[in-house]
Each structure stands twice: as structure tokens, then as C-alpha cells.
Coordinates of C-alpha atoms and ligand atoms in Angstrom, one line a residue:
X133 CA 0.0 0.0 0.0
X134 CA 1.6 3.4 -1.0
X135 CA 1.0 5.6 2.1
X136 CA -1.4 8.4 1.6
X137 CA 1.1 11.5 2.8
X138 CA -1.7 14.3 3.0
X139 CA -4.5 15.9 5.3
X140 CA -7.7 15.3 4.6
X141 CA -10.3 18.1 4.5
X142 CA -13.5 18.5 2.9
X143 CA -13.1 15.4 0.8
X144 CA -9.7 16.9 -0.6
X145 CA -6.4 15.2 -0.3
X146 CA -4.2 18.7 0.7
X147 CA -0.5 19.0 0.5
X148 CA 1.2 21.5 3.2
X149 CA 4.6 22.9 2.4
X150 CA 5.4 21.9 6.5
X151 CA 5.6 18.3 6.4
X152 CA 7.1 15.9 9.0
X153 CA 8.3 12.4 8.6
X154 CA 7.1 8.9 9.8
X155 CA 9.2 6.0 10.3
X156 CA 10.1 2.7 11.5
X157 CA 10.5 2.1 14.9
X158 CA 12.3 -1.1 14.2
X159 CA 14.5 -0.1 11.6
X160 CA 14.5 3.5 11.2
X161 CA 13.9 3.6 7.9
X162 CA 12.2 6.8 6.8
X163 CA 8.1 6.1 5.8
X164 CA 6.6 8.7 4.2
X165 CA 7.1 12.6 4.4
X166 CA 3.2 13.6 5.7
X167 CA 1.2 17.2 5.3
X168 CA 1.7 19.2 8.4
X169 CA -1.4 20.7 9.4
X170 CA -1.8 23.7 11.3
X171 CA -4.2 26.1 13.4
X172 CA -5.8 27.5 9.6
X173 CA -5.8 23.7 7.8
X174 CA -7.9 22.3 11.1
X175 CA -10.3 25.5 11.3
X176 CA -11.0 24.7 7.7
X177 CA -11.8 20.9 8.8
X178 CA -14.3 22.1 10.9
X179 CA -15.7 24.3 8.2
X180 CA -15.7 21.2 6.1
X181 CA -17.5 19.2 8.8
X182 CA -20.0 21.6 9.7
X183 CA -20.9 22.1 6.5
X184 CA -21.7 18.6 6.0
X185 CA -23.4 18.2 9.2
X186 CA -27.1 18.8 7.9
X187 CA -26.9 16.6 5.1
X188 CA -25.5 13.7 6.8
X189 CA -27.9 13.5 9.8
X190 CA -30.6 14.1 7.3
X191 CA -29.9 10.6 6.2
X192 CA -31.7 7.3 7.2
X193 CA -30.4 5.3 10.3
X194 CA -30.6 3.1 7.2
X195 CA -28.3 4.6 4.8
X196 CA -25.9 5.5 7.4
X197 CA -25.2 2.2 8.8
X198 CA -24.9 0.9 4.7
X199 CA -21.9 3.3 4.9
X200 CA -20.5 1.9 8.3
X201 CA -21.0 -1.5 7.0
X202 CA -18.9 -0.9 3.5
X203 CA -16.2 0.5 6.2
X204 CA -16.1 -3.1 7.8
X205 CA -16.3 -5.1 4.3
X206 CA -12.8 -2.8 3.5
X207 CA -11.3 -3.6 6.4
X208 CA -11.5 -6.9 5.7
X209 CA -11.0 -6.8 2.1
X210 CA -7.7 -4.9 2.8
X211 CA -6.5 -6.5 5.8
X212 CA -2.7 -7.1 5.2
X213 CA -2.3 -4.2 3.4
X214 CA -3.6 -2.3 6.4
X215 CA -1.8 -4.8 9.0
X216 CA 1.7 -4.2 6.9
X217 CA 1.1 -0.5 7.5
X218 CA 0.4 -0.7 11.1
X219 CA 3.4 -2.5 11.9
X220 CA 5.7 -0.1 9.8
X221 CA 4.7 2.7 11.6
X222 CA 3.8 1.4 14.7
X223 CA 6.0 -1.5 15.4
X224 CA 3.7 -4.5 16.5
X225 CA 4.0 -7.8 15.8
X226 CA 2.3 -8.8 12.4
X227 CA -0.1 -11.0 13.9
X228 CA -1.2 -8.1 16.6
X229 CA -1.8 -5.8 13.9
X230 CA -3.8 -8.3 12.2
X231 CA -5.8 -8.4 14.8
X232 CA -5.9 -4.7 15.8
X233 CA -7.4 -4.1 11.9
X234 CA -10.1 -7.1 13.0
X235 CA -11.4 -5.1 16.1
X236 CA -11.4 -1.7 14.4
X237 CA -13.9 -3.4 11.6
X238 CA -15.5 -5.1 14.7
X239 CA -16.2 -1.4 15.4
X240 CA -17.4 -0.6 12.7
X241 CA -19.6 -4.3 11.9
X242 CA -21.3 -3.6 15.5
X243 CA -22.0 0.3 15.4
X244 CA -23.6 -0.1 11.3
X245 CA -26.4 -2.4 13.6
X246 CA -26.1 0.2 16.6
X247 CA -27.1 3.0 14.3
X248 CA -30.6 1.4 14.0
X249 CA -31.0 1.2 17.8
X250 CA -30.5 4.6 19.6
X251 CA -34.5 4.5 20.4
X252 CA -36.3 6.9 22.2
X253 CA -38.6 6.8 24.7
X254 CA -43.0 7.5 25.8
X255 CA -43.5 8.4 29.4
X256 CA -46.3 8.1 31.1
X257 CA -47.5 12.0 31.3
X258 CA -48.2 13.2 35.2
X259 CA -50.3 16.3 33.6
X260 CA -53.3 15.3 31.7
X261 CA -53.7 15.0 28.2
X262 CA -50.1 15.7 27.6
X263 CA -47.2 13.5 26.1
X264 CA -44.1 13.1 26.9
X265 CA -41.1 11.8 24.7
X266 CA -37.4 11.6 24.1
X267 CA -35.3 11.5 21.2
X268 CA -31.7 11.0 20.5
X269 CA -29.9 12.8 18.0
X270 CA -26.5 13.6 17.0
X271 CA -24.8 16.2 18.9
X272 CA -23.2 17.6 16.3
X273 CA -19.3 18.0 14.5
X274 CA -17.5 15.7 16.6
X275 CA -13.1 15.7 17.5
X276 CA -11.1 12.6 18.1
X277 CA -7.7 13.2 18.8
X278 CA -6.1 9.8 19.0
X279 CA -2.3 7.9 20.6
X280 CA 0.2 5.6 18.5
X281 CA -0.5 2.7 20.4
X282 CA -3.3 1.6 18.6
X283 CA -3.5 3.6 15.4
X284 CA -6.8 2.1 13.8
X285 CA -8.7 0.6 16.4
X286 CA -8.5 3.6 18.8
X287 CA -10.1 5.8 15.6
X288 CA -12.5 3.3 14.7
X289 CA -14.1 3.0 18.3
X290 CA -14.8 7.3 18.1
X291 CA -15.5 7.3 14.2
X292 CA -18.2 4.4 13.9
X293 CA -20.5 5.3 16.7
X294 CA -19.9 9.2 15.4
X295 CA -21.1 7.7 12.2
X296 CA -23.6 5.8 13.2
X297 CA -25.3 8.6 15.2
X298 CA -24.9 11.3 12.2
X299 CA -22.0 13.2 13.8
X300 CA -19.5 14.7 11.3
X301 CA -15.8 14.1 12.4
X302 CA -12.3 16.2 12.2
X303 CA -9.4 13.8 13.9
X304 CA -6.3 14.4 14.9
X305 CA -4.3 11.2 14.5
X306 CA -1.0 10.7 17.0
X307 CA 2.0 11.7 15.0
X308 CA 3.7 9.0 15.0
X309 CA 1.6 6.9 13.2
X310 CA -0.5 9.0 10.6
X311 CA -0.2 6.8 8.1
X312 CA -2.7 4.0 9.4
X313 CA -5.6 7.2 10.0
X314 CA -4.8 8.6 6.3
X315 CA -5.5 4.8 4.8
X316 CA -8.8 4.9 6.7
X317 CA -9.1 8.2 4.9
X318 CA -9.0 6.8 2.0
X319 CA -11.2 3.9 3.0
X320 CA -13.8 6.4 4.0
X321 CA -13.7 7.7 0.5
X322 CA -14.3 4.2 -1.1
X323 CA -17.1 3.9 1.3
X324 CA -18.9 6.4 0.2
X325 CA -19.0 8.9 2.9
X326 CA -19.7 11.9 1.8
X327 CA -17.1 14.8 1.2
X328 CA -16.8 16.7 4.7
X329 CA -18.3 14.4 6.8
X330 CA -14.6 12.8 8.1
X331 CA -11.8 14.6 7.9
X332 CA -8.3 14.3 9.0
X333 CA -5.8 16.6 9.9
X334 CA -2.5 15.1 10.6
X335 CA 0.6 17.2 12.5
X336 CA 3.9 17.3 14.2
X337 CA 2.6 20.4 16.1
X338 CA -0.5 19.1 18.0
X339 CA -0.9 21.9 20.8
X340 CA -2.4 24.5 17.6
X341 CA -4.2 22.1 16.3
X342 CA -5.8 20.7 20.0
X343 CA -6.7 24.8 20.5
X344 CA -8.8 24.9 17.3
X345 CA -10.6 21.8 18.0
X346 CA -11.2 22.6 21.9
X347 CA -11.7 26.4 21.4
X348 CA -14.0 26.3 18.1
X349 CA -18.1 26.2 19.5
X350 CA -19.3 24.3 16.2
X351 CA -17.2 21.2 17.5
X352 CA -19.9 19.7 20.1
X353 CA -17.8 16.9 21.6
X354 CA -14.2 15.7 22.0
X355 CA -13.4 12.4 22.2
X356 CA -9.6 12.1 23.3
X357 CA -7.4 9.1 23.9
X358 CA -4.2 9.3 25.1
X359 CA -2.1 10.5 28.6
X360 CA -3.9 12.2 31.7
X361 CA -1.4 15.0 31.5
X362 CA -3.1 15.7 27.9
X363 CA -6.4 14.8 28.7
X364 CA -6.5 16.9 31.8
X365 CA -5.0 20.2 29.9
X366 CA -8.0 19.2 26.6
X367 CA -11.2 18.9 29.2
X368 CA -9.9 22.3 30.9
X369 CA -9.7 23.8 27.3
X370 CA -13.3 22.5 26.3
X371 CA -15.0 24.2 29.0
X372 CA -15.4 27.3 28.1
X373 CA -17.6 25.6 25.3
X374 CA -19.1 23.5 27.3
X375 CA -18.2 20.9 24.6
X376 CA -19.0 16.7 25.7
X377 CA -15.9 15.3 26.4
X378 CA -15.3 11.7 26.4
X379 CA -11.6 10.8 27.2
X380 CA -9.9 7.8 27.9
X381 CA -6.6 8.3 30.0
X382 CA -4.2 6.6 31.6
X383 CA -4.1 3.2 33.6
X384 CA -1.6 1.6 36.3
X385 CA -3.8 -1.5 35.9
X386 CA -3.0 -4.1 39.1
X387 CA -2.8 -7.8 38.4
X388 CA -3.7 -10.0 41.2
X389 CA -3.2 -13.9 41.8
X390 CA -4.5 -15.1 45.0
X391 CA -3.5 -18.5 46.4
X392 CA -6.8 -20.1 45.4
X393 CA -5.4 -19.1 41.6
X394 CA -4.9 -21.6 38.6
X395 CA -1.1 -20.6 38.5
X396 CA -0.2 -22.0 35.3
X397 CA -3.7 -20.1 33.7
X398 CA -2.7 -17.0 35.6
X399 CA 0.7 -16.7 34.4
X400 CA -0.6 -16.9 30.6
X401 CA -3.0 -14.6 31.1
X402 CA -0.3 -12.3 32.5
X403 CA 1.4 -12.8 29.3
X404 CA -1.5 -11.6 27.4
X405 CA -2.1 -8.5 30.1
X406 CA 1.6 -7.6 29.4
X407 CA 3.1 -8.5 26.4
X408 CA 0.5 -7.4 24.1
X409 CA 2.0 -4.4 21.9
X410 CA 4.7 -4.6 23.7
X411 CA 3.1 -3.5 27.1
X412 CA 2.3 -0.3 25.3
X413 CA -1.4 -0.4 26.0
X414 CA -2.9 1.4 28.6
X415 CA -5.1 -1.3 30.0
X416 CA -1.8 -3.2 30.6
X417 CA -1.1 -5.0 33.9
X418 CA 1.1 -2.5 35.5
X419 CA 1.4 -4.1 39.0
X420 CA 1.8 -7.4 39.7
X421 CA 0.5 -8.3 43.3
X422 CA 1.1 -12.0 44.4
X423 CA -0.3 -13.4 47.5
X424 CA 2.8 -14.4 49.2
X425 CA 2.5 -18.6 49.6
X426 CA 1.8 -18.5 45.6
X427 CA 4.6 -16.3 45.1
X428 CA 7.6 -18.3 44.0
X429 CA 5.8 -20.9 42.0
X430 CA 4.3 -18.0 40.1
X431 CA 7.1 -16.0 39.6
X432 CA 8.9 -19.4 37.9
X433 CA 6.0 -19.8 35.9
X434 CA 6.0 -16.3 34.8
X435 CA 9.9 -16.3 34.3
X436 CA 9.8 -19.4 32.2
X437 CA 7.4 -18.1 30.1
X438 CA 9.0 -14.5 29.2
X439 CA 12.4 -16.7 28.4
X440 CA 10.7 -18.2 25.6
X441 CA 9.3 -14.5 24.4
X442 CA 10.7 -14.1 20.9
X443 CA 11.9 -10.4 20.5
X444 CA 12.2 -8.7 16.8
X445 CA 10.9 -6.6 14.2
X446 CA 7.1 -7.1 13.7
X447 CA 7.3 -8.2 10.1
X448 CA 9.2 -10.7 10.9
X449 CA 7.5 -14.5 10.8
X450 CA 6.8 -16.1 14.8
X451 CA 8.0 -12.6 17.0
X452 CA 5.9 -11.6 20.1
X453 CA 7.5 -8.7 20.8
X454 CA 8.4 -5.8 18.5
X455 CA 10.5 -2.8 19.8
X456 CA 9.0 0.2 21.6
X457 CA 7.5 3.0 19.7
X458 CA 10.5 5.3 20.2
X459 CA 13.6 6.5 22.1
X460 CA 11.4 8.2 25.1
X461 CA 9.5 4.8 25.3
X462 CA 12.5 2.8 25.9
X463 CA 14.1 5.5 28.3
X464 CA 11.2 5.6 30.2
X465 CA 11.3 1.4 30.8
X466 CA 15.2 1.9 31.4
X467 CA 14.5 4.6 34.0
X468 CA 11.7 2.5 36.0
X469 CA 14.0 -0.8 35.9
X470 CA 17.1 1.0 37.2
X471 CA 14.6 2.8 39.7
X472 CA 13.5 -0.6 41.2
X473 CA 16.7 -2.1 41.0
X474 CA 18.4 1.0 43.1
X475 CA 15.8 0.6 45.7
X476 CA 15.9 -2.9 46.3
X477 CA 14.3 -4.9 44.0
X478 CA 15.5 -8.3 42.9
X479 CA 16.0 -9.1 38.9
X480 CA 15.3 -12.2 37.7
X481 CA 15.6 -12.0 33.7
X482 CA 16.7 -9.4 31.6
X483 CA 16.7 -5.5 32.8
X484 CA 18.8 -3.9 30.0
X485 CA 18.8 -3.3 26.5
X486 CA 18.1 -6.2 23.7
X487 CA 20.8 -7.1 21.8
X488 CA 19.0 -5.8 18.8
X489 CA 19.3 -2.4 20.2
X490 CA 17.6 0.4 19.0
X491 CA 14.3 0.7 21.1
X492 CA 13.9 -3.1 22.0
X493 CA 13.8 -3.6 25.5
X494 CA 14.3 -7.2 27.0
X495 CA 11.7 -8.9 28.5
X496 CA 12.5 -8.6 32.1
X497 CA 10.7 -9.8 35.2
X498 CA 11.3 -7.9 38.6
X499 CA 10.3 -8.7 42.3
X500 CA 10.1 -7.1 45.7
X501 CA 8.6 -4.4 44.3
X502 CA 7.4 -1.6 46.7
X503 CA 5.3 1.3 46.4
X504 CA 8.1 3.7 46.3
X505 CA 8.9 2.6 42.9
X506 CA 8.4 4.6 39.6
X507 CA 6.9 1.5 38.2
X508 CA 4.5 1.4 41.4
X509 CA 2.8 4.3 40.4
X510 CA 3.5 5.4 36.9
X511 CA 2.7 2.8 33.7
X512 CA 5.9 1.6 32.0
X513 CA 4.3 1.2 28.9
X514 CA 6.7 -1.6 28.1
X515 CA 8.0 -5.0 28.4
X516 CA 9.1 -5.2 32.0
X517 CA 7.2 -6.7 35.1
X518 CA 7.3 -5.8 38.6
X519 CA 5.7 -8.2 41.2
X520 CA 4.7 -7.4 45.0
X521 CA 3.7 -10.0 47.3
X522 CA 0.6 -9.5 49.8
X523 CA -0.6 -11.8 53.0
X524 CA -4.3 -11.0 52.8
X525 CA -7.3 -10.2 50.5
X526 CA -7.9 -6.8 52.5
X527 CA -4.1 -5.6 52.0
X528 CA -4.3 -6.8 48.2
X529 CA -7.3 -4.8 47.7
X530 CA -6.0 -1.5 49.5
X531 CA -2.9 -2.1 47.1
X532 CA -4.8 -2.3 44.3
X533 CA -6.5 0.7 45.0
X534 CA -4.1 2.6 45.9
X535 CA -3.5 5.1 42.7
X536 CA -5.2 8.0 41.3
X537 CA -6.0 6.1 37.8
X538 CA -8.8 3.9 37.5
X539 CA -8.8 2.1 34.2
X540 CA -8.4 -1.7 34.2
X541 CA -7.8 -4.6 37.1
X542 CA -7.2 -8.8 36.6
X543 CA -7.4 -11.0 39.1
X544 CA -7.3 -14.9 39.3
X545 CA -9.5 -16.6 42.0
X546 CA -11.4 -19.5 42.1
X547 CA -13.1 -19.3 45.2
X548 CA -16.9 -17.7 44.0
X549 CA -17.7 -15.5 47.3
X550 CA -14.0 -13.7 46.9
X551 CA -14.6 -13.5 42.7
X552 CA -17.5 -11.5 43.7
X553 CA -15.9 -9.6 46.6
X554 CA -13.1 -8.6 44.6
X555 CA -14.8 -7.7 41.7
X556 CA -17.1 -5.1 43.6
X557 CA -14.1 -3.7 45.3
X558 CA -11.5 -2.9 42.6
X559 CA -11.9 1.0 41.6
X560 CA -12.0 0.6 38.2
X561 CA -14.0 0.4 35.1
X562 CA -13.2 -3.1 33.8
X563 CA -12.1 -6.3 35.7
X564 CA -10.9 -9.2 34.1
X565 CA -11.9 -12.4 36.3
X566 CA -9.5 -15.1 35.2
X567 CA -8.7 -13.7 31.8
X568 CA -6.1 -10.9 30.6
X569 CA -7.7 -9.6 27.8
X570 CA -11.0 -7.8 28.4
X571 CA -11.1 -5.6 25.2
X572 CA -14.5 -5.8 22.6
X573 CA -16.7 -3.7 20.7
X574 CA -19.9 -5.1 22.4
X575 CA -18.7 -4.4 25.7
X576 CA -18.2 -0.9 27.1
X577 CA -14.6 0.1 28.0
X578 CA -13.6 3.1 30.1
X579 CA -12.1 4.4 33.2
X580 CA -13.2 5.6 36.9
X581 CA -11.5 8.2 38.9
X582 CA -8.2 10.0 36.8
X583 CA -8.5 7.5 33.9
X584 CA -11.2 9.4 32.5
X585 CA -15.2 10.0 31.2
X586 CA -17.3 8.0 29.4
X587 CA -17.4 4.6 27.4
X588 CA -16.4 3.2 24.3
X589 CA -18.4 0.2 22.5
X590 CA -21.0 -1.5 23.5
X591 CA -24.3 0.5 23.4
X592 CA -23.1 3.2 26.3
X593 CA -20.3 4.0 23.0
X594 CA -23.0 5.4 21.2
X595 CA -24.2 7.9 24.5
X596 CA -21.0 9.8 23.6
X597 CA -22.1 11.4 20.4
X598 CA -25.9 11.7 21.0
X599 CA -28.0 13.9 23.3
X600 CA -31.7 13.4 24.4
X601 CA -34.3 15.8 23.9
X602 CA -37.5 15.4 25.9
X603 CA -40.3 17.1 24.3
X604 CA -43.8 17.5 25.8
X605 CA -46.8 17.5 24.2
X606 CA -49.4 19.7 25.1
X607 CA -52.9 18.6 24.9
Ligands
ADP115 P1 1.1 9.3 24.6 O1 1.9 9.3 25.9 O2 0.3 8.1 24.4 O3 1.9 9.7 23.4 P2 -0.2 11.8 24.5 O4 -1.3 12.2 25.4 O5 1.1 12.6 24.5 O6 0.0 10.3 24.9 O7 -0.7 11.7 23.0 C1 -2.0 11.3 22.6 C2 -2.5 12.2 21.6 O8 -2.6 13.6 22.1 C3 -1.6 12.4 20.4 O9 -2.4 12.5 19.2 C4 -0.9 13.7 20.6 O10 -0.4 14.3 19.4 C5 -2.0 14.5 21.2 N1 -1.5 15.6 22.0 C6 -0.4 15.8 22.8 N2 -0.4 17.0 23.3 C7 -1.5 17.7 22.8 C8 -2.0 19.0 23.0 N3 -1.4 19.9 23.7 N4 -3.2 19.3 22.4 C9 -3.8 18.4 21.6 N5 -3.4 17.2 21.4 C10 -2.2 16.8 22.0

């Protein structure tokens, strides 16, 4: 696939004389050279997607989820191509971006049915001879501005339920990986969605860009994925539009095997909660909490596992783990490993570079961990794993707990009363019960406390980009 290089504005592919470049993480081989869009280019996306905000809710339910369905077929039509791209830019293995290109069409195959579902409601009048209904409609010209981490599915989870609900779009893909938001660009095109109605504005310089989109009062929500630091200084900036915001932020996800756990189970489920792109996912287990007469056996388990992690560029044939996204990635794991290590904890595999160098990490596997650590309380956002042993359900819980972000949390039990108890008490807004991968368009996925506002998927996905109206009859 020859990567699209331009913005994307009112159905027009635009060249910038600014243009920044993309490339390999894994190599460093130079991608593509991409338009750089500024303050002027995004205010004239959101010209673009007003304008074409009447027409497109003006459509049927019906036509609009034909288009959202055609956006599914291509993803699946073009899957390698897309999947090649993804790993280019981003640096996943093959396979993962394979199956990142599957759940952005799931996206888009469940929100095309969605669209014919936002119903409304009758309720029963208190005043007589009066009626009383709701609607939904769209809310409007809707922003996405969107991470590296996942470059299509973290677009196609804001873009299908805009869609489906007759929202017109302007994003703001991450920029390092523009290239997998232009080829949806393109795919929106072949679709058939009309000039306007999605627009992408791609840029090395996202501050200007985030002030349009946050400042201008035709954009009626934001949808933002990506670090608390951002998301925090993006829901201060929308206020003074009162704009929706819907933001997923940050996690420091805990992990949590109690004695009652399958080990062997628990231990590939950590793999999954981990190792998946790389630990550069912000649902990834962050802290590892063991209850202590379970802790060596697991810790072997774990350790034999991660020795048999194959480590490499993501193109090539049977790798798990691809390099880190870039230089500040892989300085960050450095700096939370040597943190631990200086303040006591023990290393059991790895805890340097790979012998591949650039960004590649080793896998490396940590214990005695405390909560004085950087990797405590911060995610690492990479392949390195720091386990803390606990004596009692009440201690593991308070651990768990203990941090400001609010995303994601996996425990392994088998006793039912404590699967229940723990469930209830995690502060979160997704548990995974015996499973490390919790992640589906049918089921909604967002954050309590600092990790952030609303859901994505599910039906509660398409609450973000919809308002209800109440009207009352008179009689
Ligand atoms: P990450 O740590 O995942 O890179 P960021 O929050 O830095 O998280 O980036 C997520 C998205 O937010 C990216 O598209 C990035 O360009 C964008 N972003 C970063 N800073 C700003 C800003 N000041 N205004 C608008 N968008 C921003």
C-alpha cells in the first residue's frame, strides 16, 4: 500500500509545504514525508464538517449504517495491506496488527447495527392530556484526537458510533503513526461517505491544532485518547464551550493472583495483560501483586514463560515482541528498571537493552517491588514486570487501589464468594476475572477516577455522540 502523505479536508487530499516524517521504529527507515497541518488547515476541517453536518444526519439510520457496514467489508477486504502499514509505523507484531485491523472493523460491523437502535422513549404524562417523549440525535461535528498505540482501532471506536449517530468528524491522529488514519481516509472515501463528513488533519505540532478543536463552538464533543497529562489540559480547554468530552486516560492496571489461583492459567494470562504491543497499551497490567504462599511458583512460571518471548521486528514470521514506539518509550522502561533495582528490588531476567538495540527492551521480570517505585505508580508502557507479594485479601485490595488512575484490574481466583468480593471492590472500570484480555466492541470500556469520562463500544459508546431531547406535548 503506497502511504497516503496528506491531510484530509473536505473530501480533498491537501499538500502542506510543513511536512514531518514517519518511520520505522524497528529499523529507522524513513516512511513517508506527511502534510503538516496547522491552526488555519484544522479550522477549515471544521468548516468542512459543519458544513456537511445537515446533510448527513438528514440521512436514514438506514443509509448510514450501509456506509459503516462498506467500512467493515474494507477492512476486511484490505486486511494485510492495512496490517503491513500498522506495523511499519507502529511496530507491532504482524499478527497483533492483524488483529488490531479485525477489532477496528469489529467497530465498525457492530455500530452499522447500533445505528438502527438509539431508540427513544413515551413516558407516562403526570399532567393530563399531555405527552411526553425523548429523542436522540446527534450532537453535532465531533473531535477525536487519538495515541500511536493503537493507530486504527482507537479511531474506529470514536468514528463508527460518530457515524452511526450522524455526527460529522475532524481527527487528529498521534503523530507517529499518521499513516494507518490517512489509509482509513482513503477507506472512508471508497465507502462512500460523503465529502466533509470525516476529515483528517495530521501534524507534528498538535498543541495549535488541539486549541482549534477545543476552542472552536461548532465542535460539540471531544473524544480524546491518550495520557492524563493531555487529557486533563483538553477537558480544561473545552470548557469554556461547554463541549461533551469523552476521554480515555491513563491506567496503572493491578494484576492480582491469589493462592486459590490456577497458576499455570494465571501466568498466561499475565502474558497476554503484558506482552500485548509490547506492554504499550494502557489497559496493561502495571502491578503485579502476588499473594505471598503462591509467590515463588508464580514468579517461575512467569519467568519461564517470558524466556521463551521471541523479540524482533514485527514483520518478521513467529516474534511476540516488537521494539518500543521510540527512544522516550524505551528510556522511560530503562528509567523504572534502574529505579527498582536501586531501591531494592530483585532481577530475575533481563533488565537492559536487547541485543538488537535500538528501542527493543528485554523482556525482564522484577520482584520485591514496593510502592516507592516509579513503576508502582506510573505505567511503563513496556515489556518489564514488577511483582509485589501480599498476606491478605484486604491488603491486596488496599494495594490495588491505591492510585489515582482507575482504568483496568485482573485478578485470578477461584473461590466464588472472593470472585465477587473482589470484583465489587476494585476501583475501576473493567475487571478481568480469570482472563487478561477484556477488550470488545460489544462491551463498554472506560475508566473511573483519573482515567477518564465515558465509554467506548457496547451501546453506552453510542451515548457519547448523542443527546436526548425530551419534548412534551401539550394537549
Ligand atoms: P502518549 O503518551 O500516548 O503519546 P499523548 O497524550 O502525548 O500520549 O498523546 C496522545 C495524543 O494527544 C496524540 O495524538 C498527541 O499528538 C496528542 N496531544 C499531545 N499534546 C497535545 C495538546 N497539547 N493538544 C492536543 N493534542 C495533544
Amino acid at each position: 500500500m503506497t502511504p497516503r502523505d496528506r491531510a484530509y479536508v473536505g473530501g480533498e487530499w491537501i499538500a502542506t509545504d510543513r511536512r514531518f516524517a514517519v518511520t520505522d521504529p524497528a529499523t529507522g527507515e524513513h516512511l513517508a514525508d506527511v502534510s503538516d497541518a496547522d491552526a488555519a488547515l484544522t479550522r477549515q476541517a471544521v468548516d468542512a464538517a459543519a458544513d456537511a453536518w445537515p446533510a448527513w444526519r438528514a440521512k436514514t439510520a438506514h443509509e448510514r449504517a450501509g456506509v459503516v457496514r462498506r467500512l467493515r467489508a474494507l477492512h476486511a477486504e484490505r486486511e494485510d495491506e492495512l496490517a503491513r502499514l500498522l506495523t511499519r509505523e507502529q511496530g507491532k507484531p504482524l499478527a497483533e496488527a492483524r488483529g488490531e485491523i479485525r477489532y477496528a472493523a469489529s467497530f465498525y460491523e457492530f455500530f452499522a447495527e447500533e445505528a438502527l437502535r438509539p431508540h427513544g422513549e413515551t413516558i407516562p404524562s403526570p399532567f393530563p392530556g399531555h405527552r411526553l417523549l425523548t429523542f436522540r440525535q446527534p450532537i453535532g461535528v465531533g473531535a477525536a484526537i487519538t495515541p500511536w498505540n493503537f493507530p486504527s482501532a482507537m479511531i474506529a471506536r470514536k468514528l463508527a458510533p460518530a457515524l452511526a449517530a450522524g455526527c460529522t468528524f475532524v481527527l487528529k491522529p498521534s503523530e507517529l503513526t499518521p499513516l494507518s488514519a490517512l489509509a482509513l481516509a482513503a477507506l472512508c472515501e471508497e465507502a462512500g461517505v460523503p465529502k466533509g463528513v470525516v476529515n483528517v488533519v495530521p501534524t507534528s505540532e498538535a498543541a495549535p491544532v488541539g486549541e482549534v478543536l477545543t476552542g472552536d463552538a461548532r465542535v460539540r464533543a471531544l473524544s480524546f485518547t491518550g495520557s492524563t497529562a493531555v487529557g486533563k489540559r483538553l477537558y480544561r480547554a473545552c470548557a469554556d464551550t461547554v463541549k461533551k468530552v469523552s476521554l480515555e486516560l491513563g491506567g496503572n492496571a493491578p494484576f492480582l493472583v491469589f493462592d486459590d489461583a490456577d497458576l499455570d492459567a494465571a501466568a498466561d494470562g499475565l502474558m497476554v495483560a503484558k506482552l500485548r504491543n509490547g506492554g504499550q497499551t494502557c489497559v496493561a497490567a502495571n502491578r503485579i501483586l502476588v499473594q505471598r504462599s503462591v509467590h515463588d511458583a508464580f514468579v517461575e512460571r512467569v519467568a519461564a514463560r517470558l524466556r521463551g518471548v521471541r523479540v524482533g521486528p514485527g514483520l518478521e514470521e513467529g516474534v511476540a515482541l516488537g521494539p518500543l514506539v521510540n527512544r522516550p518509550s524505551f528510556d522511560k522502561v530503562a528509567g523504572h528498571v534502574d529505579d527498582a533495582r536501586a531501591k531494592g528490588a530483585t532481577l530475575h531476567l533481563g533488565g537492559s537493552a536487547h541485543e538488537l538495540g535500538r528501542t527493543f527492551y528485554a523482556p525482564t521480570l522484577l520482584t520485591g517491588v514496593t510502592t516507592e517505585m516509579r513503576m508502582a505508580n506510573e505505567e511503563t508502557f513496556g515489556p518489564a514486570l514488577g511483582v509485589m507479594a501480599f498476606d491478605t485479601e484486604e491488603e491486596a485490595i488496599a494495594l490495588a487501589n491505591d492510585t489515582p488512575a482507575g482504568l483496568a484490574a485482573y485478578f485470578y481466583a477461584r473461590d466464588v464468594g472472593r470472585v465477587f468480593r473482589v470484583a465489587e471492590a476494585l476501583e475501576v472500570g473493567m475487571v478481568g476475572v480469570g482472563t487478561g484480555l477484556v477488550s470488545t466492541a460489544v462491551a463498554p470500556f472506560g475508566g473511573v477516577k483519573e482515567s477518564g469520562l465515558g465509554r467506548e463500544g457496547s451501546r453506552h459508546g453510542m451515548e457519547e455522540w448523542t443527546e436526548v431531547k425530551y419534548v412534551c406535548l401539550g394537549p
